[in-house]
Amino acid sequence: MTKPLVAIRSVSKSFGEFQALKTVSLDVWPGEVMCLIGASGSGKTTLLRCINQLAAIDAGGIWLDGELLGVREQGGRLHRLNERAIGRQRLKTGMVFQRFNLFPHKTALENITEGPLQVQGRKSDEVRAEALELLRRVGLSAKADWYPAQLSGGQQQRVAIARALAMKPMLMLFDEPTSALDPELVGEVLAVMKELARSGMTMMVVTHELGFAREVADRVVYMDQGAIVEQGRASDVLGAPREERTKAFLSAVI
Amino acid sequence: MKPAPALAEGFPDLSGMRIAREPHWFRWLSAALIVLVLAAIVRAFAGGQIEWSYVSRFLTAKVILEGIVNTMVMAVLAMALGIVLGIVVAIMRLSPNPVLKTVAAGYTWLFRGTPLILQLLLWFNLALVFPTIGIPGLWSARAVDVMTPFLAAFLGLGINQGAYTSEVMRAGMLSVDIGQYEAAQAIGMGRLRALRRIVLPQAMRVVIPPLGNEFIGMVKATSLASVIQYPELLHNAENIYYANSRVIELLIVAGLWYLLVVSILTPLQMLLERRFARGTLRLAR
């Protein structure tokens, strides 16, 4: 029996008075492509950020590859892990941000090699060869020595995907990867993500691209007000939603 | 497909007409006035009680040249100390650790809150507080021997500069988008590595203009070290006029040297700015 790659159990998270996540539980299975949809403020981005520990959860637990994230249990209590241990856990996930967040003072190639060289301490010629291969995979071989400011939004996001893949993560997290792009640039990023999904990568994608969800997702999760309202196969959730809130959201989006 | 509709009449063709040059009478008039005032000032000084031959003779005197070298050595060293302290204190100030934060804020408060000349005098007279300094049982020395004018000036100027530079550095680090920290964390970097590799290089672009400003201030602030006998430019110029009473002439000599140094520093700053502007310009390739 296989185990879930990510197990989320009764996770809550508040920002001041605002409850972003209300006892959310969810499993993500190896090789699964999951799309999280919902209105802004529904908690889907917060859920991704908690898995990558950019936000610390208030209650509950998240296990990644069988390892409890952010805390360790000792003597019946939970103790926060130190920065180094959290950094080590983060290496299992790759994150792609809405606003790309490429390092503007480094070229496309340097953006990709930064993590493997500086954090993983790997050999430079081997890292460089892998980075060039990743650039080829996202269709940007010709742009290796270009700076982010010289690239279009779509190209920057493809470099950002390559940067995340360079760390060889087990799980890729996409936080609205196409929301900041001009409409004509969305397709090239989605194409790279589809190729990645076909290659068997486990992916959690927060998106408003319902067409992408329908085509690629193994499961669609609809969230509202910090809770999971409905989940299931893309054709079911998007085509024949059972919950009233899901129906209202889908009719507002389409 | 329909043909484009005909354009309306009554709007004459302006192509081929040039935009006329304005005469700018007021600019000419004000420039002439300023030249007149400047000429009057130059004439007044030329006819005043200044022996210009002393100025040209002492401009390259050995003592003056030694003074400008000492000024520059001190400015560079004290600024280096100030930048190192400034970066460390800025990082402490932005740390989540309340102890580090408070220490950093206290340092800035203390050294920005008192006059620089007072701090220099305190360092120089440290021997009055601690006649001997050292590590008990290992090493000790008389404070008057250790606290030379050079060391007192270096510590006084550098530590004071650190307090100001820390605020410049903090502003630079805050100017870097939070997404840059997050992206660095997402590829497994710790706080310090993210600061060193990702945030500080980007902050440098923002802080170089104010740091250039601070360095120019430092070059001139070294003249305060004349009160603690450090042989910098102003101190040496003073020593000469104590002997020959050519006060104004030697002050002009010192002033000319300060002006020259500052004039050289400005283009150097532009070179540095260009170095750290990597990736920010949409260069044509």
Tab-separated table of N, CA and C in Angstrom, chain A residues 91 103 106-131 134 163 166-168, chain B residues 187-189 193 196-198:
chain	number	residue	atom	x	y	z
A	91	LEU	N	13.976	21.478	0.969
A	91	LEU	CA	14.596	20.990	-0.261
A	91	LEU	C	13.730	19.943	-0.951
A	103	PHE	N	15.967	36.098	-9.112
A	103	PHE	CA	16.961	37.001	-8.540
A	103	PHE	C	17.436	37.945	-9.653
A	106	LYS	N	21.109	38.138	-11.080
A	106	LYS	CA	21.733	36.935	-11.606
A	106	LYS	C	21.092	36.563	-12.938
A	107	THR	N	21.886	35.975	-13.832
A	107	THR	CA	21.363	35.564	-15.132
A	107	THR	C	20.423	34.372	-14.941
A	108	ALA	N	19.717	34.021	-16.023
A	108	ALA	CA	18.804	32.872	-15.971
A	108	ALA	C	19.551	31.639	-15.472
A	109	LEU	N	20.734	31.407	-16.044
A	109	LEU	CA	21.517	30.225	-15.653
A	109	LEU	C	21.938	30.301	-14.187
A	110	GLU	N	22.384	31.477	-13.755
A	110	GLU	CA	22.822	31.634	-12.359
A	110	GLU	C	21.654	31.475	-11.384
A	111	ASN	N	20.457	31.909	-11.801
A	111	ASN	CA	19.281	31.699	-10.969
A	111	ASN	C	19.068	30.214	-10.710
A	112	ILE	N	19.295	29.411	-11.746
A	112	ILE	CA	19.036	27.975	-11.626
A	112	ILE	C	20.140	27.286	-10.820
A	113	THR	N	21.394	27.718	-11.005
A	113	THR	CA	22.507	27.022	-10.346
A	113	THR	C	22.715	27.482	-8.906
A	114	GLU	N	22.111	28.604	-8.521
A	114	GLU	CA	22.352	29.163	-7.184
A	114	GLU	C	22.080	28.154	-6.062
A	115	GLY	N	20.913	27.529	-6.105
A	115	GLY	CA	20.550	26.577	-5.055
A	115	GLY	C	21.462	25.359	-5.025
A	116	PRO	N	21.590	24.640	-6.148
A	116	PRO	CA	22.461	23.456	-6.142
A	116	PRO	C	23.901	23.783	-5.722
A	117	LEU	N	24.426	24.933	-6.140
A	117	LEU	CA	25.810	25.271	-5.803
A	117	LEU	C	25.932	25.730	-4.359
A	118	GLN	N	25.088	26.683	-3.952
A	118	GLN	CA	25.261	27.322	-2.647
A	118	GLN	C	24.662	26.511	-1.507
A	119	VAL	N	23.489	25.915	-1.756
A	119	VAL	CA	22.799	25.221	-0.665
A	119	VAL	C	23.192	23.753	-0.627
A	120	GLN	N	23.187	23.094	-1.786
A	120	GLN	CA	23.499	21.670	-1.814
A	120	GLN	C	24.986	21.408	-1.944
A	121	GLY	N	25.744	22.461	-2.284
A	121	GLY	CA	27.197	22.329	-2.360
A	121	GLY	C	27.667	21.324	-3.400
A	122	ARG	N	26.961	21.258	-4.529
A	122	ARG	CA	27.344	20.276	-5.547
A	122	ARG	C	28.393	20.839	-6.501
A	123	LYS	N	28.962	19.942	-7.310
A	123	LYS	CA	30.061	20.336	-8.189
A	123	LYS	C	29.568	21.213	-9.337
A	124	SER	N	30.361	22.207	-9.678
A	124	SER	CA	29.867	23.262	-10.554
A	124	SER	C	29.644	22.800	-12.003
A	125	ASP	N	30.524	21.933	-12.552
A	125	ASP	CA	30.329	21.558	-13.963
A	125	ASP	C	29.104	20.678	-14.134
A	126	GLU	N	28.868	19.806	-13.139
A	126	GLU	CA	27.714	18.920	-13.175
A	126	GLU	C	26.415	19.740	-13.025
A	127	VAL	N	26.433	20.716	-12.116
A	127	VAL	CA	25.265	21.569	-11.890
A	127	VAL	C	24.951	22.374	-13.139
A	128	ARG	N	26.007	22.886	-13.758
A	128	ARG	CA	25.837	23.705	-14.947
A	128	ARG	C	25.221	22.905	-16.090
A	129	ALA	N	25.692	21.675	-16.258
A	129	ALA	CA	25.151	20.825	-17.313
A	129	ALA	C	23.668	20.555	-17.063
A	130	GLU	N	23.330	20.277	-15.807
A	130	GLU	CA	21.921	20.032	-15.476
A	130	GLU	C	21.073	21.269	-15.710
A	131	ALA	N	21.630	22.433	-15.353
A	131	ALA	CA	20.878	23.683	-15.512
A	131	ALA	C	20.613	23.957	-16.988
A	134	LEU	N	17.867	21.783	-18.048
A	134	LEU	CA	16.568	22.297	-17.585
A	134	LEU	C	16.106	23.458	-18.445
A	163	ARG	N	14.376	26.749	-12.003
A	163	ARG	CA	15.112	26.974	-10.754
A	163	ARG	C	14.608	26.037	-9.657
A	166	ALA	N	15.676	22.418	-10.306
A	166	ALA	CA	17.117	22.161	-10.145
A	166	ALA	C	17.431	21.560	-8.782
A	167	MET	N	16.550	21.794	-7.798
A	167	MET	CA	16.792	21.236	-6.466
A	167	MET	C	16.312	19.788	-6.369
A	168	LYS	N	15.806	19.246	-7.478
A	168	LYS	CA	15.287	17.877	-7.528
A	168	LYS	C	14.260	17.616	-6.428
B	187	ILE	N	14.516	27.790	-1.991
B	187	ILE	CA	15.566	26.893	-2.478
B	187	ILE	C	16.486	26.497	-1.328
B	188	GLY	N	15.975	26.604	-0.091
B	188	GLY	CA	16.654	26.022	1.061
B	188	GLY	C	17.672	26.903	1.747
B	189	MET	N	17.714	28.182	1.390
B	189	MET	CA	18.712	29.050	2.014
B	189	MET	C	18.271	29.461	3.417
B	193	ARG	N	22.495	33.295	4.706
B	193	ARG	CA	22.945	33.057	3.339
B	193	ARG	C	22.075	33.845	2.350
B	196	ARG	N	23.285	37.370	2.375
B	196	ARG	CA	24.585	37.574	1.743
B	196	ARG	C	24.510	37.392	0.229
B	197	ARG	N	23.788	36.360	-0.216
B	197	ARG	CA	23.801	36.023	-1.639
B	197	ARG	C	22.751	36.785	-2.434
B	198	ILE	N	21.596	37.033	-1.816
B	198	ILE	CA	20.449	37.532	-2.583
B	198	ILE	C	20.102	38.973	-2.207
